[in-house]
Amino acid sequence: MPIKIDRPMPPPHLNQFRKAGDIEPFPNGRITYLAPLPLPTALPPHGPHIGDLNEVYMDFGLGSPQVFSWQVVLGLPFSGAFSIAFLTPLFVGFMFFVFGMGWDDITHAIEGVFNEAYGIALITGVSALAILLCTWHHYHNKRAAIIPTRFNRQRREVCFMPEDATEPLFVPWESLSAWVIEAQGATQYGIHRQYGMGIGFQHGETLTSVEFPCFGLSLAISHWEAIRGYMEYEIHDLKSIQDPQDLQGPDDPPHEGLHTFRNARARMHQQIRDGQRGRVSGFFWYLYHVMTLWTIPNHLTEWEIRRLQQLGPQAMPEVMRQWSEPLPKEQWAQPSEELTRMSEQVRQLHKRQPRRPITEIFAEVQRLNPTDKRRA
């Protein structure tokens, strides 16, 4: 789930014609445009916000539920309550031992602290669980209600469903804008930097966009590369953009679940046998999963995914459903000659200068193609 941006970032000015490689400064940062046109970035694709993906379309929004979310919801209250009820008395007993107290005093202290702590642990655990479950319920309803932005690569179009709108909006793929926002400010803890990635278009006087924060500039560009790679038939499955640890087998479903736990455990044992991992590391692997209630988060993730799959199609407008139907191959839209030519120029420049920032390469390719300003 995307994290919350601490302070508002300025919106891009799409009413002015922008293109890949343009940079728009503002007082405490800048906006770097990655499209239009959607030129290759040469960065590895990464798509945690991508949900459904098939041969026709890809959904971009909140992504699929993650096992880690349920590990936090269940494991954090359980671990906290366990620590208060059992580790705190043991710590007090150890301190009594360090100060030279007798065994009777130590056991009496442990028993007394436990009797006081287990009630606090129970209240703390139940309260934390209730708060986290309410948070999960909020985001679950949000997933079920929001219609994600859909990319149709056969039609080479993008479908936006703005909030409170009754009809979706369709945008040609090559006219879609994409940008990365970099902002920084001084705090008492030093320089605070923020990054965000966005896609959208100017519809009359209204900016329709999807934006979310990122942890760095390269990661933000990688999010865009996952979208671009799919639309240009360079990416065909979720595994290549959502499974960097390679925990999904060839016959496993594309989402996380019980299979990822089994694969991770099998790999951990194999690494211990091969000497790539120590037994202490294996112990902490088991300890972590015991404290997060073993495979219960994996089962709950699979349940949540099934529920969202049942609820999702019901909320989709009929026109969007028809637009998502596959087309005969002879009707597939083709990339423009302009995009094909400029993409090849980007690849050749990056091949000759691999360490050069991709945004500078975009800007140079745009300078080599000045007639492209007619797109304005």
Coordinates of N, CA and C in Angstrom, one line a residue, residues 50-183:
I50 N 0.6 -2.6 -9.5 CA -0.2 -3.2 -10.6 C -1.0 -4.4 -10.1
G51 N -2.2 -4.5 -10.5 CA -3.1 -5.6 -10.1 C -3.2 -6.6 -11.1
D52 N -4.3 -6.7 -11.8 CA -4.6 -7.7 -12.8 C -3.7 -7.4 -14.1
L53 N -3.2 -8.4 -14.7 CA -2.4 -8.3 -15.9 C -2.7 -9.5 -16.8
N54 N -3.0 -9.3 -18.0 CA -3.2 -10.4 -19.0 C -2.8 -9.9 -20.4
E55 N -3.2 -10.6 -21.4 CA -2.8 -10.3 -22.7 C -3.4 -9.1 -23.3
V56 N -4.5 -8.6 -22.7 CA -5.2 -7.5 -23.2 C -5.0 -6.2 -22.4
Y57 N -5.1 -6.3 -21.1 CA -5.1 -5.1 -20.3 C -4.3 -5.3 -19.0
M58 N -4.0 -4.2 -18.4 CA -3.3 -4.2 -17.1 C -3.9 -3.1 -16.2
D59 N -4.2 -3.5 -15.0 CA -4.8 -2.6 -14.0 C -3.7 -1.9 -13.1
F60 N -3.8 -0.6 -13.0 CA -2.8 0.1 -12.2 C -3.5 0.9 -11.1
G61 N -3.2 0.6 -9.9 CA -3.8 1.3 -8.8 C -3.2 0.9 -7.5
L62 N -4.0 0.1 -6.7 CA -3.6 -0.3 -5.4 C -2.8 -1.6 -5.4
G63 N -2.8 -2.3 -6.5 CA -2.0 -3.6 -6.5 C -2.8 -4.7 -5.8
S64 N -2.1 -5.8 -5.7 CA -2.7 -7.0 -5.0 C -2.4 -7.0 -3.5
P65 N -3.3 -7.5 -2.7 CA -3.0 -7.6 -1.3 C -1.6 -8.4 -1.0
Q66 N -0.9 -7.9 0.0 CA 0.4 -8.5 0.3 C 0.3 -9.3 1.6
V67 N 1.1 -10.3 1.7 CA 1.2 -11.1 2.9 C 1.7 -10.3 4.1
F68 N 2.7 -9.4 3.8 CA 3.3 -8.6 4.8 C 2.2 -7.7 5.6
S69 N 1.2 -7.3 4.8 CA 0.2 -6.5 5.5 C -0.5 -7.3 6.6
W70 N -0.9 -8.5 6.3 CA -1.5 -9.4 7.3 C -0.6 -9.8 8.4
Q71 N 0.7 -9.9 8.1 CA 1.7 -10.1 9.1 C 1.8 -9.0 10.1
V72 N 1.6 -7.8 9.6 CA 1.6 -6.6 10.5 C 0.3 -6.6 11.3
V73 N -0.8 -6.8 10.6 CA -2.1 -6.8 11.3 C -2.2 -7.8 12.5
L74 N -1.7 -9.0 12.2 CA -1.8 -10.1 13.2 C -0.5 -10.1 14.1
G75 N 0.6 -10.0 13.5 CA 1.9 -10.2 14.2 C 2.2 -9.1 15.2
L76 N 1.9 -7.9 14.8 CA 2.3 -6.8 15.7 C 1.6 -6.8 17.0
P77 N 0.2 -7.0 17.0 CA -0.4 -7.1 18.3 C 0.0 -8.3 19.1
F78 N 0.2 -9.5 18.4 CA 0.6 -10.7 19.1 C 2.0 -10.5 19.7
S79 N 2.9 -10.0 18.9 CA 4.3 -9.9 19.4 C 4.4 -8.9 20.5
G80 N 3.6 -7.8 20.4 CA 3.6 -6.8 21.5 C 3.1 -7.3 22.8
A81 N 2.0 -8.0 22.7 CA 1.4 -8.6 23.9 C 2.3 -9.7 24.5
F82 N 2.9 -10.5 23.6 CA 3.8 -11.5 24.1 C 5.0 -10.9 24.8
S83 N 5.6 -9.8 24.2 CA 6.7 -9.2 24.8 C 6.4 -8.6 26.2
I84 N 5.2 -7.9 26.3 CA 4.8 -7.3 27.6 C 4.6 -8.4 28.6
A85 N 3.9 -9.5 28.3 CA 3.5 -10.5 29.2 C 4.6 -11.4 29.7
F86 N 5.6 -11.7 28.8 CA 6.6 -12.7 29.1 C 8.0 -12.2 29.1
L87 N 8.4 -11.3 28.1 CA 9.7 -10.8 28.1 C 10.0 -9.8 29.2
T88 N 9.0 -9.0 29.5 CA 9.2 -8.0 30.5 C 9.5 -8.6 31.9
P89 N 8.7 -9.6 32.3 CA 9.1 -10.3 33.6 C 10.5 -11.0 33.5
L90 N 10.8 -11.6 32.4 CA 12.2 -12.2 32.3 C 13.3 -11.2 32.4
F91 N 13.0 -10.0 31.8 CA 14.0 -8.9 31.9 C 14.2 -8.4 33.3
V92 N 13.1 -8.3 34.0 CA 13.1 -7.8 35.4 C 13.9 -8.9 36.2
G93 N 13.6 -10.2 36.0 CA 14.3 -11.2 36.7 C 15.8 -11.2 36.4
F94 N 16.2 -10.9 35.2 CA 17.6 -10.9 34.8 C 18.2 -9.7 35.6
M95 N 17.6 -8.6 35.7 CA 18.1 -7.4 36.3 C 18.3 -7.7 37.8
F96 N 17.4 -8.5 38.4 CA 17.5 -8.9 39.8 C 18.8 -9.8 40.0
F97 N 19.0 -10.7 39.0 CA 20.1 -11.6 39.0 C 21.4 -10.8 38.9
V98 N 21.4 -9.8 38.0 CA 22.6 -8.9 37.8 C 23.0 -8.2 39.1
F99 N 22.0 -7.8 39.9 CA 22.3 -7.0 41.1 C 22.5 -8.0 42.3
G100 N 22.6 -9.3 42.0 CA 23.0 -10.2 43.1 C 21.8 -10.7 44.0
M101 N 20.6 -10.5 43.6 CA 19.5 -11.0 44.4 C 19.4 -12.5 44.4
G102 N 18.8 -13.1 45.4 CA 18.7 -14.5 45.5 C 17.6 -15.1 44.6
W103 N 17.6 -16.4 44.5 CA 16.7 -17.1 43.6 C 15.2 -16.8 44.0
D104 N 15.0 -16.8 45.3 CA 13.6 -16.6 45.8 C 13.1 -15.2 45.4
D105 N 14.0 -14.2 45.5 CA 13.7 -12.8 45.1 C 13.4 -12.7 43.6
I106 N 14.3 -13.4 42.9 CA 14.1 -13.4 41.4 C 12.8 -14.0 41.0
T107 N 12.5 -15.1 41.5 CA 11.2 -15.8 41.0 C 10.0 -15.0 41.5
H108 N 10.1 -14.4 42.7 CA 9.0 -13.6 43.2 C 8.8 -12.3 42.3
A109 N 9.9 -11.7 41.9 CA 9.8 -10.6 41.0 C 9.2 -10.9 39.7
I110 N 9.7 -12.0 39.1 CA 9.1 -12.5 37.8 C 7.6 -12.7 37.9
E111 N 7.2 -13.4 39.0 CA 5.8 -13.7 39.2 C 5.0 -12.5 39.4
G112 N 5.5 -11.5 40.2 CA 4.8 -10.3 40.4 C 4.6 -9.4 39.2
V113 N 5.7 -9.3 38.4 CA 5.6 -8.5 37.2 C 4.7 -9.2 36.2
F114 N 4.7 -10.5 36.1 CA 3.8 -11.2 35.2 C 2.4 -11.0 35.6
N115 N 2.1 -11.0 36.8 CA 0.7 -10.8 37.3 C 0.2 -9.4 36.9
E116 N 1.1 -8.4 37.0 CA 0.7 -7.1 36.6 C 0.7 -6.8 35.1
A117 N 1.6 -7.6 34.4 CA 1.8 -7.3 33.0 C 0.8 -8.0 32.1
Y118 N 0.3 -9.2 32.5 CA -0.5 -9.9 31.5 C -1.8 -9.2 31.2
G119 N -2.4 -8.5 32.2 CA -3.6 -7.8 31.9 C -3.4 -6.6 30.9
I120 N -2.2 -5.9 31.2 CA -1.9 -4.8 30.3 C -1.6 -5.4 28.9
A121 N -0.9 -6.5 28.8 CA -0.6 -7.1 27.5 C -1.9 -7.5 26.8
L122 N -2.9 -8.0 27.5 CA -4.1 -8.4 26.9 C -4.9 -7.2 26.3
I123 N -4.9 -6.1 27.1 CA -5.6 -4.9 26.6 C -4.9 -4.3 25.4
T124 N -3.6 -4.3 25.5 CA -2.8 -3.7 24.5 C -2.9 -4.5 23.2
G125 N -2.8 -5.8 23.3 CA -2.9 -6.6 22.1 C -4.3 -6.5 21.4
V126 N -5.3 -6.6 22.2 CA -6.7 -6.5 21.6 C -6.9 -5.1 21.0
S127 N -6.5 -4.1 21.7 CA -6.6 -2.7 21.2 C -5.9 -2.5 19.9
A128 N -4.6 -3.0 19.8 CA -3.8 -2.8 18.6 C -4.5 -3.6 17.5
L129 N -4.9 -4.9 17.8 CA -5.6 -5.7 16.8 C -6.8 -5.0 16.2
A130 N -7.6 -4.4 17.1 CA -8.8 -3.7 16.6 C -8.5 -2.6 15.7
I131 N -7.5 -1.8 16.1 CA -7.1 -0.6 15.3 C -6.6 -1.0 13.9
L132 N -5.7 -2.1 13.9 CA -5.2 -2.5 12.7 C -6.2 -3.2 11.8
L133 N -7.2 -3.9 12.4 CA -8.3 -4.5 11.6 C -9.2 -3.4 11.0
C134 N -9.4 -2.3 11.7 CA -10.2 -1.2 11.2 C -9.4 -0.6 10.0
T135 N -8.1 -0.4 10.2 CA -7.3 0.1 9.1 C -7.4 -0.8 7.8
W136 N -7.2 -2.1 8.1 CA -7.3 -3.0 7.0 C -8.7 -3.0 6.3
H137 N -9.8 -2.9 7.1 CA -11.1 -2.8 6.6 C -11.3 -1.6 5.7
H138 N -10.7 -0.5 6.1 CA -10.8 0.8 5.3 C -10.2 0.6 4.0
Y139 N -9.0 0.1 3.9 CA -8.3 -0.1 2.7 C -8.9 -1.2 1.8
H140 N -9.5 -2.2 2.5 CA -10.1 -3.3 1.7 C -11.4 -2.7 1.0
N141 N -12.2 -1.9 1.7 CA -13.3 -1.3 1.0 C -12.9 -0.4 -0.1
K142 N -11.7 0.3 0.1 CA -11.2 1.2 -0.9 C -10.8 0.4 -2.1
R143 N -10.2 -0.7 -1.9 CA -9.8 -1.6 -3.1 C -11.0 -2.0 -3.8
A144 N -12.1 -2.4 -3.1 CA -13.3 -2.9 -3.7 C -14.1 -1.9 -4.4
A145 N -14.0 -0.6 -4.0 CA -14.8 0.5 -4.6 C -14.1 1.2 -5.7
I146 N -12.8 1.4 -5.6 CA -12.0 2.1 -6.6 C -11.9 1.3 -7.9
I147 N -12.2 1.9 -9.0 CA -11.9 1.3 -10.3 C -10.5 1.7 -10.8
P148 N -9.6 0.8 -10.9 CA -8.2 1.2 -11.2 C -8.1 1.8 -12.6
T149 N -7.0 2.5 -12.9 CA -6.7 2.9 -14.2 C -6.3 1.7 -15.0
R150 N -6.9 1.5 -16.2 CA -6.6 0.3 -17.0 C -5.9 0.7 -18.3
F151 N -4.9 -0.1 -18.6 CA -4.1 0.1 -19.8 C -4.4 -1.1 -20.8
N152 N -4.9 -0.7 -21.9 CA -5.2 -1.7 -23.0 C -4.1 -1.6 -24.1
R153 N -3.3 -2.6 -24.2 CA -2.2 -2.6 -25.1 C -2.6 -3.0 -26.5
Q154 N -3.7 -3.7 -26.7 CA -4.2 -4.0 -28.0 C -4.8 -2.8 -28.7
R155 N -5.5 -1.9 -27.9 CA -6.0 -0.7 -28.4 C -5.0 0.5 -28.3
R156 N -4.0 0.3 -27.5 CA -3.0 1.3 -27.2 C -3.8 2.6 -26.6
E157 N -4.6 2.3 -25.6 CA -5.4 3.3 -24.9 C -5.3 3.1 -23.4
V158 N -5.6 4.2 -22.7 CA -5.7 4.1 -21.3 C -7.0 4.6 -20.8
C159 N -7.6 3.9 -19.9 CA -9.0 4.2 -19.4 C -8.9 4.7 -17.9
F160 N -9.3 6.0 -17.7 CA -9.4 6.6 -16.4 C -10.8 6.6 -15.9
M161 N -11.1 6.3 -14.7 CA -12.4 6.4 -14.1 C -12.2 7.4 -12.9
P162 N -12.4 8.8 -13.2 CA -12.3 9.8 -12.2 C -13.3 9.6 -11.0
E163 N -12.9 10.0 -9.9 CA -13.7 9.9 -8.7 C -15.0 10.7 -8.9
D164 N -16.2 10.1 -8.6 CA -17.5 10.6 -8.7 C -17.9 10.8 -10.2
A165 N -17.2 10.3 -11.1 CA -17.6 10.3 -12.5 C -18.5 9.2 -12.9
T166 N -19.4 9.4 -13.8 CA -20.3 8.3 -14.2 C -19.8 7.6 -15.5
E167 N -19.0 8.2 -16.3 CA -18.4 7.5 -17.5 C -16.9 7.6 -17.5
P168 N -16.3 6.6 -17.9 CA -14.8 6.6 -18.0 C -14.3 7.5 -19.1
L169 N -13.0 7.8 -19.0 CA -12.3 8.7 -20.0 C -11.3 7.8 -20.6
F170 N -11.2 7.9 -22.0 CA -10.2 7.1 -22.7 C -9.2 8.0 -23.3
V171 N -7.9 7.7 -23.2 CA -6.8 8.5 -23.6 C -5.9 7.7 -24.5
P172 N -5.4 8.2 -25.6 CA -4.4 7.5 -26.4 C -3.1 7.3 -25.6
W173 N -2.6 6.1 -25.7 CA -1.4 5.8 -25.0 C -0.2 6.7 -25.2
E174 N 0.0 7.1 -26.4 CA 1.2 7.9 -26.7 C 1.0 9.4 -26.4
S175 N -0.2 9.8 -26.0 CA -0.4 11.1 -25.6 C -0.5 11.2 -24.0
L176 N -0.4 10.1 -23.3 CA -0.4 10.1 -21.9 C 0.8 10.8 -21.3
S177 N 0.7 11.6 -20.3 CA 1.8 12.2 -19.6 C 2.2 11.4 -18.4
A178 N 3.5 11.4 -18.2 CA 4.1 10.7 -17.0 C 5.2 11.6 -16.4
W179 N 5.3 11.7 -15.1 CA 6.2 12.6 -14.5 C 6.7 12.0 -13.2
V180 N 7.9 12.5 -12.7 CA 8.5 12.2 -11.4 C 8.7 13.5 -10.7
I181 N 8.2 13.6 -9.5 CA 8.4 14.8 -8.7 C 9.4 14.6 -7.6
E182 N 10.4 15.5 -7.6 CA 11.4 15.5 -6.5 C 11.3 16.8 -5.7
A183 N 11.2 16.6 -4.4 CA 11.0 17.8 -3.5 C 11.9 17.6 -2.3

